[in-house]
Coordinates of C-alpha atoms and ligand atoms in Angstrom, one line a residue:
M1 CA 5.7 5.6 0.7
I2 CA 3.4 8.5 -0.1
N3 CA -0.2 7.4 -0.8
T4 CA -1.4 9.3 -3.8
A5 CA -4.5 7.1 -4.3
V6 CA -7.8 9.0 -4.6
K7 CA -10.1 6.1 -3.5
Q8 CA -9.8 3.7 -0.7
E9 CA -9.1 0.1 -1.8
F10 CA -10.1 -2.9 0.2
G11 CA -10.2 -5.5 -2.6
S12 CA -12.9 -8.0 -3.3
N13 CA -13.3 -9.1 0.4
P14 CA -12.9 -6.1 2.7
L15 CA -13.4 -8.3 5.8
K16 CA -10.1 -10.0 5.0
V17 CA -8.1 -6.8 5.3
R18 CA -6.5 -7.1 8.7
D19 CA -3.1 -5.7 8.0
T20 CA -1.2 -3.2 10.1
N21 CA 0.3 -1.5 7.0
H22 CA -3.1 -0.9 5.5
Y23 CA -3.7 2.4 7.4
Q24 CA -1.6 4.1 4.7
A25 CA -4.1 3.1 2.0
E26 CA -7.1 4.0 4.2
Y27 CA -6.1 7.6 4.8
V28 CA -6.4 8.7 1.2
H29 CA -6.5 12.5 0.5
S30 CA -10.3 12.7 0.1
F31 CA -10.8 11.0 3.5
V32 CA -8.2 13.1 5.2
D33 CA -9.8 16.2 3.8
K34 CA -13.1 15.1 5.3
W35 CA -11.5 14.1 8.6
D36 CA -11.9 17.6 10.2
Q37 CA -15.6 17.5 9.3
L38 CA -15.7 14.2 11.3
I39 CA -14.0 15.5 14.3
D40 CA -15.1 19.2 14.3
W41 CA -12.3 21.0 16.2
D42 CA -14.4 23.5 18.1
R43 CA -16.9 21.0 19.4
R44 CA -14.1 18.5 20.2
A45 CA -12.2 21.1 22.2
E46 CA -15.4 21.9 24.0
S47 CA -16.1 18.2 25.0
E48 CA -12.5 17.4 26.0
G49 CA -12.1 20.7 27.9
D50 CA -8.7 20.8 29.5
F51 CA -8.6 17.1 30.3
F52 CA -5.3 16.3 28.6
I53 CA -3.7 19.6 29.5
R54 CA -4.5 19.0 33.1
L55 CA -3.2 15.4 33.0
L56 CA 0.1 16.4 31.4
K57 CA 0.6 19.3 33.8
E58 CA -0.1 17.0 36.8
Q59 CA 2.6 14.7 35.4
G60 CA 5.0 17.7 35.2
A61 CA 5.3 17.2 31.4
K62 CA 6.6 20.0 29.2
K63 CA 8.0 18.2 26.2
V64 CA 5.4 16.1 24.3
L65 CA 5.6 13.7 21.4
D66 CA 2.2 13.4 19.6
V67 CA 2.7 10.0 17.8
A68 CA -0.7 10.0 16.1
T69 CA -0.9 13.6 14.9
G70 CA -3.6 13.0 12.3
T71 CA -4.8 16.4 11.2
G72 CA -3.1 18.1 14.2
F73 CA -5.9 18.7 16.7
H74 CA -4.0 17.7 19.9
S75 CA -0.7 19.0 18.7
V76 CA -2.2 22.5 18.2
Q77 CA -4.2 22.4 21.5
L78 CA -0.9 21.6 23.3
L79 CA 1.1 24.2 21.5
K80 CA -1.6 26.8 22.4
A81 CA -1.3 25.7 26.0
G82 CA 2.5 26.3 26.0
F83 CA 3.9 22.7 25.6
E84 CA 6.9 21.9 23.5
V85 CA 5.4 19.6 20.9
T86 CA 6.8 17.3 18.2
S87 CA 4.2 15.9 15.8
A88 CA 4.7 12.4 14.3
D89 CA 2.5 10.3 12.1
G90 CA 3.1 7.4 9.7
S91 CA 0.8 9.1 7.0
P92 CA 2.5 11.9 5.1
V93 CA -1.0 12.9 3.9
M94 CA -2.1 13.4 7.5
L95 CA 1.1 15.3 8.4
G96 CA 0.6 17.7 5.4
K97 CA -3.0 18.4 6.5
A98 CA -1.8 18.9 10.2
F99 CA 0.9 21.4 9.1
E100 CA -1.7 23.4 7.0
N101 CA -4.2 23.3 9.9
A102 CA -1.6 24.6 12.3
R103 CA -0.4 27.3 9.9
K104 CA -4.0 28.6 9.7
R105 CA -3.9 29.0 13.5
N106 CA -0.5 30.7 13.5
H107 CA 1.6 27.7 14.7
I108 CA 4.4 25.9 12.9
L109 CA 4.4 22.2 13.6
R110 CA 7.6 20.3 14.1
T111 CA 6.7 17.2 12.1
V112 CA 8.3 13.8 11.8
H113 CA 7.2 11.1 9.4
A114 CA 7.5 7.9 11.4
D115 CA 5.8 4.6 11.7
W116 CA 5.4 3.6 15.4
R117 CA 7.1 0.3 14.9
W118 CA 10.3 2.0 14.0
L119 CA 9.7 5.3 15.8
N120 CA 13.2 5.6 17.3
R121 CA 14.8 5.3 13.8
D122 CA 13.3 8.7 13.0
V123 CA 12.8 10.3 16.5
H124 CA 16.1 10.9 18.3
D125 CA 15.1 12.7 21.4
Y126 CA 13.5 12.0 24.8
Y127 CA 10.1 13.2 25.9
D128 CA 8.2 13.8 29.2
A129 CA 5.0 12.4 27.5
V130 CA 3.9 10.5 24.4
I131 CA 0.3 10.9 23.4
C132 CA -1.5 8.5 21.0
L133 CA -5.0 9.7 20.8
G134 CA -8.2 9.6 18.7
N135 CA -8.4 5.8 18.7
S136 CA -5.2 5.4 16.7
F137 CA -3.6 2.4 18.3
T138 CA -6.4 0.3 17.0
H139 CA -4.8 0.4 13.6
L140 CA -2.3 -2.2 14.6
H141 CA -3.6 -5.6 13.6
D142 CA -0.9 -7.9 15.0
E143 CA 0.1 -8.4 18.6
N144 CA 3.8 -8.2 17.6
D145 CA 3.2 -4.8 16.1
R146 CA 1.4 -3.6 19.2
R147 CA 4.2 -4.8 21.4
K148 CA 6.9 -3.3 19.1
A149 CA 5.1 0.1 19.0
L150 CA 4.6 0.3 22.8
A151 CA 8.3 -0.6 23.3
E152 CA 9.2 2.2 20.9
F153 CA 7.0 4.7 22.8
Y154 CA 8.5 3.5 26.1
A155 CA 12.0 4.0 24.7
T156 CA 11.5 7.6 23.7
L157 CA 10.2 8.5 27.2
R158 CA 12.4 10.0 29.9
H159 CA 12.8 7.8 33.0
D160 CA 9.7 9.4 34.6
G161 CA 7.7 9.8 31.4
V162 CA 4.1 9.0 30.7
L163 CA 2.2 7.6 27.8
I164 CA -1.4 8.7 27.2
L165 CA -3.2 6.4 24.8
D166 CA -7.0 6.2 24.2
Q167 CA -9.2 3.6 22.6
R168 CA -12.8 3.1 21.6
N169 CA -14.8 1.0 24.1
Y170 CA -14.9 -2.1 21.9
D171 CA -15.9 -4.3 24.8
A172 CA -19.3 -2.6 24.9
I173 CA -19.8 -3.2 21.2
L174 CA -18.4 -6.8 21.2
D175 CA -20.2 -7.9 24.3
H176 CA -23.5 -6.0 24.3
Q177 CA -23.9 -5.2 20.6
I178 CA -24.6 -1.6 21.4
E179 CA -23.9 1.1 18.9
P180 CA -21.6 3.7 20.6
R181 CA -22.7 7.3 20.7
H182 CA -20.5 9.8 18.9
N183 CA -20.5 12.8 21.1
F184 CA -16.8 12.8 22.1
Y185 CA -14.4 12.3 19.2
Y186 CA -16.7 12.3 16.2
C187 CA -18.3 15.6 16.9
G188 CA -19.3 16.6 13.4
D189 CA -23.0 17.0 12.9
N190 CA -23.3 15.6 9.4
V191 CA -21.3 12.5 9.8
R192 CA -22.5 9.0 10.6
A193 CA -19.9 6.6 12.0
T194 CA -21.2 3.1 12.5
P195 CA -19.7 -0.4 13.0
E196 CA -20.4 -2.3 9.8
H197 CA -18.7 -5.5 11.0
M198 CA -17.4 -6.6 14.4
D199 CA -15.6 -9.8 15.4
E200 CA -12.8 -10.4 17.9
S201 CA -10.1 -9.4 15.4
L202 CA -11.9 -6.8 13.2
A203 CA -13.9 -3.7 13.7
R204 CA -14.8 -2.3 10.3
F205 CA -16.3 1.1 10.6
R206 CA -18.3 3.0 8.0
Y207 CA -18.0 6.8 7.8
E208 CA -20.8 8.5 5.8
F209 CA -20.5 12.1 4.8
P210 CA -23.1 14.4 3.2
G211 CA -23.3 13.8 -0.6
E212 CA -23.2 10.1 0.0
E213 CA -19.4 9.9 0.3
V214 CA -18.5 6.8 2.2
F215 CA -15.2 5.7 3.7
H216 CA -14.1 2.8 5.9
L217 CA -11.5 1.9 8.4
N218 CA -10.6 -1.7 9.3
M219 CA -9.3 -1.7 12.9
F220 CA -8.4 -4.2 15.6
P221 CA -11.0 -4.1 18.4
L222 CA -8.8 -3.7 21.5
R223 CA -10.3 -4.9 24.7
K224 CA -9.7 -2.7 27.7
Q225 CA -8.1 -5.3 29.9
Y226 CA -5.9 -6.6 27.1
M227 CA -4.6 -3.1 26.5
Q228 CA -3.9 -2.6 30.2
R229 CA -2.0 -5.9 30.3
L230 CA 0.1 -5.0 27.3
L231 CA 1.0 -1.7 28.8
H232 CA 2.2 -3.4 32.0
E233 CA 4.0 -6.1 30.1
V234 CA 6.1 -3.6 28.1
G235 CA 7.3 -2.1 31.4
F236 CA 4.9 0.6 32.5
Q237 CA 4.6 0.5 36.3
R238 CA 1.2 2.1 36.8
V239 CA -1.7 2.3 34.4
T240 CA -4.8 4.4 35.3
T241 CA -7.8 4.2 33.0
Y242 CA -10.4 6.9 32.6
G243 CA -13.8 6.4 31.0
D244 CA -14.3 9.3 28.5
F245 CA -13.0 12.1 30.5
K246 CA -13.9 10.9 34.0
E247 CA -12.1 8.7 36.6
T248 CA -15.3 6.7 37.5
Y249 CA -17.6 5.1 35.0
R250 CA -19.9 2.2 34.5
E251 CA -18.2 -0.4 32.3
S252 CA -20.6 -0.2 29.4
E253 CA -21.1 3.5 29.4
P254 CA -18.0 5.3 28.0
D255 CA -17.4 5.6 24.3
Y256 CA -13.7 5.8 25.0
F257 CA -11.1 4.7 27.5
I258 CA -8.0 6.8 28.2
H259 CA -5.0 4.9 29.6
V260 CA -2.4 6.9 31.4
A261 CA 0.7 4.6 31.7
E262 CA 3.5 5.8 33.9
K263 CA 7.1 4.6 33.5
R264 CA 8.2 5.2 37.1
Ligands
SAM301 N1 -4.9 11.7 16.7 C1 -5.7 12.1 15.5 C2 -7.1 12.5 15.9 O1 -7.5 12.2 17.1 O2 -7.8 13.1 15.2 C3 -5.7 11.1 14.4 C4 -6.4 9.9 14.6 S1 -6.5 8.8 13.2 C5 -7.8 7.8 13.8 C6 -5.1 7.7 13.4 C7 -3.8 8.2 13.0 O3 -2.8 7.2 13.4 C8 -3.7 8.5 11.5 O4 -3.2 9.8 11.3 C9 -2.7 7.4 11.0 O5 -1.9 7.8 10.0 C10 -1.9 7.1 12.3 N2 -1.3 5.8 12.3 C11 -2.0 4.6 12.2 N3 -1.1 3.6 12.3 C12 0.2 4.1 12.4 C13 1.5 3.5 12.5 N4 1.7 2.2 12.5 N5 2.5 4.4 12.6 C14 2.3 5.7 12.7 N6 1.1 6.3 12.5 C15 0.0 5.5 12.4

């Protein structure tokens, strides 16, 4: 269903909204239009460097499925680096923006509108790598949905394929009450992204843009070890976790964890 709403709608008790399908209603046009201000492509490219490109090349990957395309940042970086990329997302609003962003940079995106839980209904091919980046997996509120989505990612990978999935370091926020820094993914200067509410099943973040425009995302706070366990349980044989873009890290330090889950 295409979301044509102008405003986000969380109802009378926003803290009650813990629903996997709600991402569609959260990524309204006005928020999607602001998203690139939040992530600032140039500064994001600078902070990530060639981390993902190197990882994918080390894995021998050529054909990549970006399941959380968003506004297209990683799809475009990978196309530029010579990978064969298919760009999927469950939000048609996001996919439209991604296509437009890629066109501006002289690339044509091959897009697929697909919800992860039924990915293989819409994606009929095999990939060397699936990427799910930018703290996207956190949108799944139910464990069944998380298992189903991972099983769908697994099924679209070749026998020696790899899944690269990142997540915000929610452990640090849940356990130590520290506010994460925003120097990696939220690179925009004028944007404040803060956790407005945190409990074991809800991370409600507030995104403030200049002009007092405010948006929210209600997400599930994935703990790192839980995520690693799920990846193993759906069948991935080896899971390596990086902190931000490094292999060694102090537990409370990174803003993000990046899991590299290998099928073989
Ligand atoms: N990867 C992009 C980035 O880093 O800028 C986008 C990240 S954005 C936080 C999360 C994306 O995941 C959104 O584009 C949203 O539509 C998509 N998404 C969330 N839940 C989904 C689901 N169940 N199926 C497919 N896409 C989903």
